[in-house]
Short mmCIF file of C-alpha atoms in Angstrom, two decimals:
data_model
loop_
_atom_site.label_atom_id
_atom_site.label_comp_id
_atom_site.label_asym_id
_atom_site.label_seq_id
_atom_site.Cartn_x
_atom_site.Cartn_y
_atom_site.Cartn_z
CA MET A 13 -57.46 175.15 -22.57
CA ARG A 14 -54.18 173.44 -21.78
CA SER A 15 -54.68 173.93 -18.04
CA SER A 16 -58.19 172.48 -18.35
CA SER A 17 -56.79 169.41 -20.13
CA ALA A 18 -54.10 169.00 -17.49
CA ARG A 19 -56.73 169.22 -14.75
CA THR A 20 -58.91 166.65 -16.51
CA PHE A 21 -56.11 164.13 -16.88
CA GLY A 22 -54.95 164.86 -13.35
CA VAL A 23 -58.38 163.81 -12.06
CA LEU A 24 -58.46 160.74 -14.30
CA CYS A 25 -54.97 159.64 -13.23
CA LEU A 26 -55.76 160.25 -9.57
CA GLY A 27 -58.89 158.11 -9.89
CA GLN A 28 -57.03 155.36 -11.73
CA PHE A 29 -54.31 155.43 -9.08
CA ALA A 30 -56.86 155.32 -6.24
CA ALA A 31 -58.77 152.40 -7.78
CA THR A 32 -55.64 150.34 -8.44
CA ALA A 33 -54.05 151.14 -5.10
CA GLY A 34 -57.30 150.26 -3.35
CA LEU A 35 -57.59 146.89 -5.07
CA THR A 36 -53.93 145.99 -4.64
CA THR A 37 -54.22 146.92 -0.98
CA VAL A 38 -56.99 144.35 -0.56
CA VAL A 39 -55.83 141.43 -2.75
CA PRO A 40 -52.47 140.57 -1.09
CA LEU A 41 -54.20 140.43 2.30
CA LEU A 42 -56.91 137.99 1.23
CA PRO A 43 -55.44 134.89 2.92
CA PHE A 44 -55.24 136.68 6.27
CA TYR A 45 -58.66 138.27 5.92
CA LEU A 46 -60.31 134.98 4.98
CA ALA A 47 -58.68 133.35 8.00
CA ARG A 48 -60.09 136.12 10.22
CA LEU A 49 -63.55 135.38 8.82
CA GLY A 50 -63.25 131.84 10.14
CA THR A 51 -62.39 130.08 6.90
CA PRO A 52 -60.82 126.64 7.56
CA GLU A 53 -57.15 126.70 6.63
CA ALA A 54 -57.55 123.95 4.04
CA GLU A 55 -60.29 125.92 2.28
CA ILE A 56 -58.48 129.26 2.08
CA PRO A 57 -56.76 128.57 -1.31
CA TRP A 58 -60.10 127.60 -2.84
CA TRP A 59 -61.88 130.67 -1.50
CA MET A 60 -58.98 132.84 -2.69
CA ALA A 61 -59.17 131.46 -6.21
CA VAL A 62 -62.94 131.99 -6.40
CA ALA A 63 -62.75 135.46 -4.85
CA LEU A 64 -60.03 136.53 -7.29
CA ALA A 65 -61.88 135.17 -10.31
CA ALA A 66 -65.38 136.40 -9.39
CA PRO A 67 -65.03 140.11 -10.37
CA ALA A 68 -63.37 139.24 -13.67
CA VAL A 69 -66.09 136.73 -14.58
CA VAL A 70 -68.86 139.22 -13.82
CA GLN A 71 -67.10 141.94 -15.81
CA LEU A 72 -67.25 139.78 -18.91
CA ILE A 73 -70.93 140.77 -18.96
CA SER A 74 -71.03 144.05 -17.05
CA GLY A 75 -68.06 145.68 -18.84
CA PRO A 76 -69.62 145.86 -22.32
CA LEU A 77 -73.02 146.79 -20.85
CA TRP A 78 -71.61 149.70 -18.83
CA GLY A 79 -69.61 150.75 -21.88
CA TRP A 80 -72.81 150.84 -23.94
CA VAL A 81 -74.56 152.88 -21.23
CA GLY A 82 -71.68 155.37 -21.33
CA ASP A 83 -71.85 155.61 -25.12
CA ARG A 84 -75.59 156.12 -24.92
CA PHE A 85 -75.93 158.52 -21.98
CA GLY A 86 -72.50 160.02 -21.31
CA ARG A 87 -68.92 159.13 -20.42
CA LYS A 88 -68.55 161.31 -17.33
CA ALA A 89 -71.32 159.47 -15.50
CA MET A 90 -69.52 156.17 -16.06
CA VAL A 91 -66.30 157.46 -14.47
CA VAL A 92 -68.24 158.68 -11.43
CA ARG A 93 -70.23 155.43 -11.27
CA ALA A 94 -67.20 153.15 -11.56
CA HIS A 95 -65.31 154.75 -8.68
CA PHE A 96 -68.38 154.96 -6.47
CA GLY A 97 -69.38 151.35 -7.24
CA LEU A 98 -65.90 150.05 -6.45
CA GLY A 99 -65.83 152.07 -3.23
CA LEU A 100 -69.24 150.72 -2.20
CA ALA A 101 -68.15 147.12 -2.77
CA ILE A 102 -64.97 147.58 -0.72
CA ALA A 103 -66.90 149.33 2.07
CA LEU A 104 -69.26 146.35 2.28
CA MET A 105 -66.23 144.04 2.55
CA ALA A 106 -65.56 145.67 5.92
CA LEU A 107 -68.96 144.39 7.11
CA ALA A 108 -68.56 140.82 5.83
CA SER A 109 -68.65 138.16 8.55
CA THR A 110 -68.40 135.00 6.43
CA PRO A 111 -66.44 133.98 3.31
CA GLY A 112 -69.72 133.82 1.39
CA GLU A 113 -70.58 137.42 2.24
CA PHE A 114 -67.09 138.50 1.20
CA LEU A 115 -67.51 136.67 -2.12
CA ALA A 116 -70.81 138.48 -2.68
CA CYS A 117 -68.95 141.79 -2.23
CA ARG A 118 -66.41 140.71 -4.85
CA VAL A 119 -69.26 139.89 -7.25
CA LEU A 120 -70.70 143.37 -6.59
CA GLN A 121 -67.25 144.79 -7.31
CA GLY A 122 -67.30 143.18 -10.74
CA ALA A 123 -70.83 144.31 -11.44
CA CYS A 124 -70.43 147.95 -10.37
CA GLY A 125 -66.75 148.61 -11.01
CA GLY A 126 -64.99 148.71 -14.36
CA VAL A 127 -62.77 151.70 -13.65
CA VAL A 128 -60.24 150.90 -16.39
CA SER A 129 -62.71 150.82 -19.28
CA ALA A 130 -64.73 153.82 -18.02
CA THR A 131 -61.63 155.98 -17.56
CA ALA A 132 -60.10 154.85 -20.85
CA ALA A 133 -63.30 155.67 -22.75
CA TYR A 134 -63.43 159.16 -21.24
CA ALA A 135 -59.72 159.78 -21.96
CA ASN A 136 -60.15 158.54 -25.54
CA ALA A 137 -63.04 160.97 -26.03
CA VAL A 138 -61.23 164.08 -24.75
CA ALA A 139 -57.79 163.40 -26.26
CA ALA A 140 -56.86 164.51 -29.76
CA ALA A 141 -56.87 161.67 -32.30
CA ASP A 142 -53.08 161.72 -32.62
CA ARG A 143 -52.51 161.68 -28.85
CA ARG A 144 -54.81 158.89 -27.72
CA GLY A 145 -51.96 156.44 -27.30
CA ARG A 146 -50.23 158.92 -25.02
CA ALA A 147 -53.44 159.40 -23.05
CA LEU A 148 -53.78 155.65 -22.46
CA GLY A 149 -50.09 155.40 -21.60
CA THR A 150 -50.46 158.09 -18.95
CA LEU A 151 -53.45 156.34 -17.40
CA PHE A 152 -51.65 153.00 -17.26
CA GLY A 153 -48.67 154.72 -15.70
CA ALA A 154 -51.01 155.75 -12.88
CA THR A 155 -52.20 152.14 -12.69
CA ALA A 156 -48.61 150.94 -12.29
CA ALA A 157 -47.99 153.52 -9.56
CA GLY A 158 -51.08 152.29 -7.70
CA SER A 159 -49.92 148.68 -8.06
CA LEU A 160 -46.56 149.67 -6.58
CA LEU A 161 -47.79 151.64 -3.57
CA GLY A 162 -51.03 149.79 -2.75
CA PRO A 163 -49.50 146.60 -1.31
CA LEU A 164 -46.84 148.55 0.60
CA VAL A 165 -49.34 150.86 2.27
CA GLY A 166 -51.87 148.08 2.81
CA GLY A 167 -49.33 145.84 4.51
CA LEU A 168 -48.30 148.62 6.88
CA LEU A 169 -51.81 149.81 7.76
CA ALA A 170 -53.48 146.41 8.11
CA GLY A 171 -51.21 145.47 11.00
CA ARG A 172 -51.88 148.75 12.80
CA LEU A 173 -55.51 149.51 12.00
CA GLY A 174 -57.01 146.09 11.26
CA PHE A 175 -58.81 144.96 8.12
CA SER A 176 -62.18 146.67 8.51
CA PRO A 177 -60.78 150.19 9.06
CA LEU A 178 -58.41 149.64 6.14
CA PHE A 179 -61.30 148.71 3.84
CA VAL A 180 -63.26 151.76 5.02
CA ALA A 181 -60.25 154.00 4.33
CA VAL A 182 -59.90 152.60 0.82
CA ALA A 183 -63.64 153.06 0.21
CA GLY A 184 -63.39 156.66 1.42
CA MET A 185 -60.53 157.33 -0.99
CA LEU A 186 -62.61 155.97 -3.86
CA ALA A 187 -65.67 157.98 -2.82
CA LEU A 188 -63.50 161.10 -2.81
CA SER A 189 -62.20 160.35 -6.32
CA SER A 190 -65.79 159.80 -7.47
CA MET A 191 -66.90 163.17 -6.08
CA LEU A 192 -63.86 164.88 -7.58
CA ALA A 193 -64.71 163.43 -10.99
CA ALA A 194 -68.32 164.60 -10.61
CA VAL A 195 -67.22 168.16 -9.83
CA VAL A 196 -64.23 168.65 -12.13
CA LEU A 197 -64.96 166.57 -15.23
CA SER A 198 -67.35 167.70 -17.93
CA GLU A 199 -69.00 165.68 -20.64
CA PRO A 200 -66.66 165.42 -23.66
CA PRO A 201 -67.67 167.83 -26.44
CA GLY A 202 -69.47 166.45 -29.43
CA HIS A 203 -70.94 163.48 -27.58
CA ALA A 204 -73.98 162.02 -29.26
CA PRO A 205 -75.76 158.78 -28.34
CA GLN A 206 -74.55 155.78 -30.34
CA ARG A 207 -77.18 153.55 -31.89
CA GLN A 208 -75.34 150.23 -32.00
CA SER A 209 -75.98 147.47 -29.49
CA VAL A 210 -73.32 145.61 -27.53
CA ARG A 211 -73.84 142.65 -29.87
CA VAL A 212 -73.12 144.74 -32.96
CA VAL A 213 -69.97 146.33 -31.52
CA ALA A 214 -68.68 142.99 -30.22
CA GLY A 215 -69.40 141.41 -33.59
CA THR A 216 -67.44 144.14 -35.34
CA LEU A 217 -64.42 143.59 -33.10
CA LEU A 218 -64.53 139.83 -33.60
CA ARG A 219 -65.04 140.00 -37.37
CA ALA A 220 -62.21 142.44 -37.98
CA ARG A 221 -58.97 140.44 -38.27
CA GLU A 222 -56.96 143.26 -36.75
CA SER A 223 -58.93 143.51 -33.50
CA ARG A 224 -59.80 139.79 -33.30
CA LEU A 225 -56.15 138.69 -33.32
CA MET A 226 -55.18 141.52 -30.99
CA LEU A 227 -57.83 140.45 -28.47
CA LEU A 228 -56.55 136.87 -28.66
CA ALA A 229 -53.01 138.13 -28.19
CA GLY A 230 -54.06 140.14 -25.14
CA LEU A 231 -55.94 137.16 -23.71
CA ALA A 232 -52.87 134.93 -24.10
CA ALA A 233 -50.57 137.56 -22.57
CA GLN A 234 -52.85 138.17 -19.57
CA ALA A 235 -53.18 134.43 -18.94
CA ALA A 236 -49.39 134.09 -19.03
CA ILE A 237 -48.76 136.98 -16.64
CA TYR A 238 -51.35 135.79 -14.13
CA ALA A 239 -50.01 132.23 -14.34
CA LEU A 240 -46.63 133.69 -13.43
CA VAL A 241 -48.14 135.35 -10.34
CA VAL A 242 -49.00 131.91 -8.95
CA VAL A 243 -45.58 130.33 -9.44
CA PHE A 244 -43.25 133.28 -8.85
CA ALA A 245 -43.13 133.49 -5.04
CA PRO A 246 -42.54 129.73 -4.55
CA HIS A 247 -39.76 129.94 -7.15
CA VAL A 248 -38.07 132.78 -5.27
CA GLU A 249 -38.29 130.71 -2.10
CA ARG A 250 -36.49 127.84 -3.85
CA VAL A 251 -33.80 130.19 -5.16
CA THR A 252 -33.16 131.91 -1.82
CA GLY A 253 -33.56 128.81 0.33
CA SER A 254 -35.65 130.42 3.09
CA VAL A 255 -39.13 131.83 3.54
CA ALA A 256 -37.91 134.97 5.34
CA SER A 257 -35.45 135.87 2.60
CA ALA A 258 -37.97 135.04 -0.11
CA THR A 259 -40.57 137.36 1.44
CA THR A 260 -38.14 140.28 1.30
CA TRP A 261 -36.99 139.51 -2.22
CA VAL A 262 -40.53 139.07 -3.57
CA GLY A 263 -41.41 142.53 -2.24
CA VAL A 264 -38.30 144.06 -3.79
CA LEU A 265 -38.85 142.33 -7.14
CA GLN A 266 -42.51 143.35 -7.26
CA ALA A 267 -41.51 146.96 -6.57
CA VAL A 268 -38.86 146.81 -9.30
CA THR A 269 -41.39 145.42 -11.78
CA TRP A 270 -43.98 148.13 -11.16
CA LEU A 271 -41.38 150.90 -11.17
CA ALA A 272 -40.36 149.78 -14.64
CA SER A 273 -44.03 149.74 -15.67
CA CYS A 274 -44.46 153.31 -14.40
CA ALA A 275 -41.63 154.39 -16.69
CA GLY A 276 -42.69 152.21 -19.60
CA SER A 277 -46.41 153.05 -19.81
CA PRO A 278 -46.07 156.62 -21.16
CA TRP A 279 -43.25 155.54 -23.50
CA TRP A 280 -45.31 152.79 -25.12
CA GLY A 281 -48.32 155.13 -25.30
CA ARG A 282 -46.34 157.73 -27.25
CA ARG A 283 -45.03 155.00 -29.52
CA ASN A 284 -48.56 153.79 -30.30
CA ASP A 285 -49.43 157.27 -31.59
CA VAL A 286 -46.81 157.11 -34.34
CA ARG A 287 -46.42 153.38 -35.09
CA PRO A 288 -48.83 150.42 -35.29
CA ALA A 289 -49.78 149.29 -31.80
CA GLN A 290 -49.55 145.67 -32.96
CA ALA A 291 -45.81 146.08 -33.59
CA GLY A 292 -45.28 147.56 -30.13
CA PHE A 293 -47.33 144.81 -28.53
CA ALA A 294 -45.36 142.11 -30.39
CA ALA A 295 -41.99 143.53 -29.37
CA ALA A 296 -43.12 143.95 -25.76
CA ALA A 297 -44.67 140.47 -25.50
CA ALA A 298 -41.54 138.87 -26.99
CA GLY A 299 -39.31 140.79 -24.59
CA CYS A 300 -41.54 139.94 -21.66
CA GLY A 301 -41.57 136.25 -22.65
CA LEU A 302 -37.78 136.08 -22.88
CA ALA A 303 -37.38 137.78 -19.49
CA VAL A 304 -39.85 135.34 -17.90
CA ALA A 305 -38.20 132.24 -19.40
CA LEU A 306 -34.74 133.32 -18.17
CA GLN A 307 -36.04 133.76 -14.62
CA ALA A 308 -36.16 129.96 -14.29
CA VAL A 309 -32.34 129.74 -14.31
CA ALA A 310 -31.35 133.12 -12.86
CA SER A 311 -29.89 133.80 -9.44
CA VAL A 312 -31.93 136.02 -7.15
CA GLU A 313 -29.68 139.01 -7.98
CA LEU A 314 -30.15 138.48 -11.72
CA LEU A 315 -33.90 138.43 -11.21
CA VAL A 316 -33.73 142.21 -10.66
CA PRO A 317 -32.76 143.18 -14.26
CA LEU A 318 -35.06 140.49 -15.66
CA ARG A 319 -38.02 141.87 -13.71
CA LEU A 320 -37.11 145.37 -14.88
CA VAL A 321 -37.39 144.18 -18.49
CA GLN A 322 -40.60 142.31 -17.70
CA GLY A 323 -42.20 145.33 -16.08
CA PHE A 324 -41.20 147.73 -18.84
CA CYS A 325 -42.53 145.39 -21.53
CA PHE A 326 -45.68 144.47 -19.63
CA ALA A 327 -46.65 148.15 -19.61
CA ALA A 328 -47.34 147.97 -23.36
CA LEU A 329 -49.73 145.05 -23.42
CA VAL A 330 -53.17 146.10 -22.14
CA GLN A 331 -53.01 149.66 -23.46
CA SER A 332 -52.02 148.43 -26.94
CA VAL A 333 -55.00 146.04 -27.07
CA LEU A 334 -57.40 148.83 -26.08
CA HIS A 335 -55.76 151.21 -28.56
CA VAL A 336 -56.42 148.79 -31.42
CA THR A 337 -59.99 147.90 -30.41
CA ALA A 338 -60.99 151.56 -30.09
CA ARG A 339 -59.86 152.21 -33.67
CA GLN A 340 -62.29 149.62 -35.05
CA VAL A 341 -65.45 151.49 -34.07
CA PRO A 342 -66.68 155.10 -34.29
CA ASP A 343 -65.68 157.33 -31.40
CA ARG A 344 -69.27 157.23 -30.16
CA GLY A 345 -68.95 153.47 -29.59
CA CYS A 346 -65.51 153.32 -27.99
CA GLY A 347 -66.95 152.84 -24.50
CA THR A 348 -68.61 149.60 -25.56
CA ALA A 349 -65.42 148.55 -27.35
CA PHE A 350 -63.31 149.25 -24.26
CA GLY A 351 -65.78 147.37 -22.08
CA PHE A 352 -65.73 144.35 -24.37
CA GLY A 353 -61.94 144.47 -24.68
CA THR A 354 -61.33 144.60 -20.95
CA GLY A 355 -63.83 141.77 -20.50
CA VAL A 356 -61.81 139.56 -22.84
CA LEU A 357 -58.60 140.50 -21.01
CA ASP A 358 -60.27 139.72 -17.68
CA LEU A 359 -60.87 136.20 -18.96
CA GLY A 360 -57.09 135.78 -19.08
CA GLN A 361 -56.98 136.95 -15.49
CA VAL A 362 -59.37 134.11 -14.62
CA LEU A 363 -57.70 131.35 -16.65
CA GLY A 364 -54.09 132.25 -15.88
CA PRO A 365 -53.96 131.47 -12.15
CA PHE A 366 -55.65 128.08 -12.61
CA ALA A 367 -53.26 127.22 -15.45
CA GLY A 368 -50.28 128.31 -13.36
CA ALA A 369 -51.38 126.20 -10.42
CA ALA A 370 -51.87 123.15 -12.64
CA LEU A 371 -48.49 123.58 -14.33
CA ALA A 372 -46.75 123.99 -10.97
CA VAL A 373 -48.09 120.62 -9.85
CA LEU A 374 -47.32 118.75 -13.06
CA LEU A 375 -43.98 120.19 -14.23
CA PRO A 376 -40.60 121.30 -12.85
CA PRO A 377 -40.08 125.08 -12.40
CA ALA A 378 -37.84 125.49 -15.46
CA ALA A 379 -40.49 123.95 -17.70
CA VAL A 380 -43.25 126.10 -16.17
CA PHE A 381 -41.35 129.36 -16.75
CA SER A 382 -40.45 128.24 -20.27
CA LEU A 383 -44.09 127.52 -21.11
CA ILE A 384 -45.24 130.86 -19.73
CA GLY A 385 -42.55 132.58 -21.80
CA ALA A 386 -43.64 130.59 -24.86
CA LEU A 387 -47.26 131.68 -24.35
CA LEU A 388 -46.11 135.29 -24.39
CA GLY A 389 -44.25 134.46 -27.61
CA VAL A 390 -47.51 133.15 -29.08
CA ALA A 391 -49.17 136.42 -28.08
CA ALA A 392 -46.45 138.29 -29.97
CA LEU A 393 -47.02 136.21 -33.10
CA LEU A 394 -50.78 136.77 -32.95
CA ALA A 395 -50.22 140.53 -32.78
CA VAL A 396 -47.88 140.41 -35.79
CA ALA A 397 -50.42 138.37 -37.74
CA GLY A 398 -53.07 140.99 -37.02
CA ARG A 399 -50.96 143.94 -38.13
CA PRO A 400 -52.81 145.92 -40.85
CA LYS A 401 -51.59 145.36 -44.39
CA SER A 402 -50.30 148.38 -46.25
CA GLY A 403 -53.05 150.07 -48.20
CA VAL A 404 -55.88 147.99 -46.73
CA ASP A 405 -58.24 149.60 -44.26
CA SER A 406 -59.65 147.62 -41.39
CA PRO A 407 -63.42 147.12 -41.30
CA ARG A 408 -65.19 149.75 -39.23
CA LEU A 409 -68.71 150.09 -37.95
CA ASP A 410 -71.13 152.29 -39.83
CA GLU A 411 -72.22 154.98 -37.37
CA THR A 412 -75.80 155.16 -38.52
CA ARG A 413 -76.78 151.67 -39.62
CA GLY A 414 -74.74 149.39 -37.37
CA LYS A 415 -73.12 147.68 -40.39
CA VAL A 416 -69.51 146.80 -40.96
CA LEU A 417 -67.93 148.92 -43.67
CA ARG A 418 -64.61 148.76 -45.50
#
């Protein structure tokens, strides 16, 4: 039984790693790929912003719907579908000849992907109730590993193979992970179709103070982190004084951040099994905010320990939000809850870069980093405010009637 569980989570982690590595291979190369498609230089930033936002916007709708389909017809099929859909979208990117066609592929990615919520729902279903935090932590550790290695491998291979072969290779890796999931995974025991609609599950999550405030906290934290992505590299260039040096340091600092996330993800997951996830989220968001604010005045060498703290703390955020949302609904509805939760978090991924770009134009760097740190502090306060009161149960969804119970 233990070997079967290890094999199951091995397949899930491999798929999560493949999906993240594939996406992070593609995203850093977007400016160069758009230029190869004939995009005018002045239009590349606009096309980049739209292409980055498009999948997240679509997943606001597709995520909960796919989650409901998984709750209704089976979780295994959603894992297989998510990896295959993402692979198909990336394979079609290799055939794109205009920026518009590439954007259509990114929209398809948002519509057919959703690897995080599909994998999390499956892991939540097969893990014991007192080990679900650990299961999520393990999956997000694989995500961090993919985020670390994807850009490194993509940068090396794109120069040697070209963009189209690279996209095909990534798609092949995802197709392989989809087939592996189809062969190795089995439907979680005890699965029965859930009767609640997406609207009912979403309403439950928004009515319950615990999950509502946690979703807002996650949204604020995601917006802050993605705003930081926009302003970080130019800041490193100012600190180092040269583009060449900044390029090297940005790569090193990104690697340091994701290494810390690899170590932190399982640790925060184990913590969420024994203590309220809201408390862990609040501590992590506060630590992350302080580390970000201090980066405005740090030398390039001091950025290393600050990014270590940021990466370790960041590892707690998304998994803690999903941990809380899943507890607000019956197990049979957790796929819909995960889909809705990741959709809300994706909204932060859309808003953050635009906010970061606007702040960078209007304010000096120290003020921008301070505001991003303050937003993470707000996320921490929201999580604390949503912490369950002693002796009071959170509202949950009635499994048979679709009503909120206490």
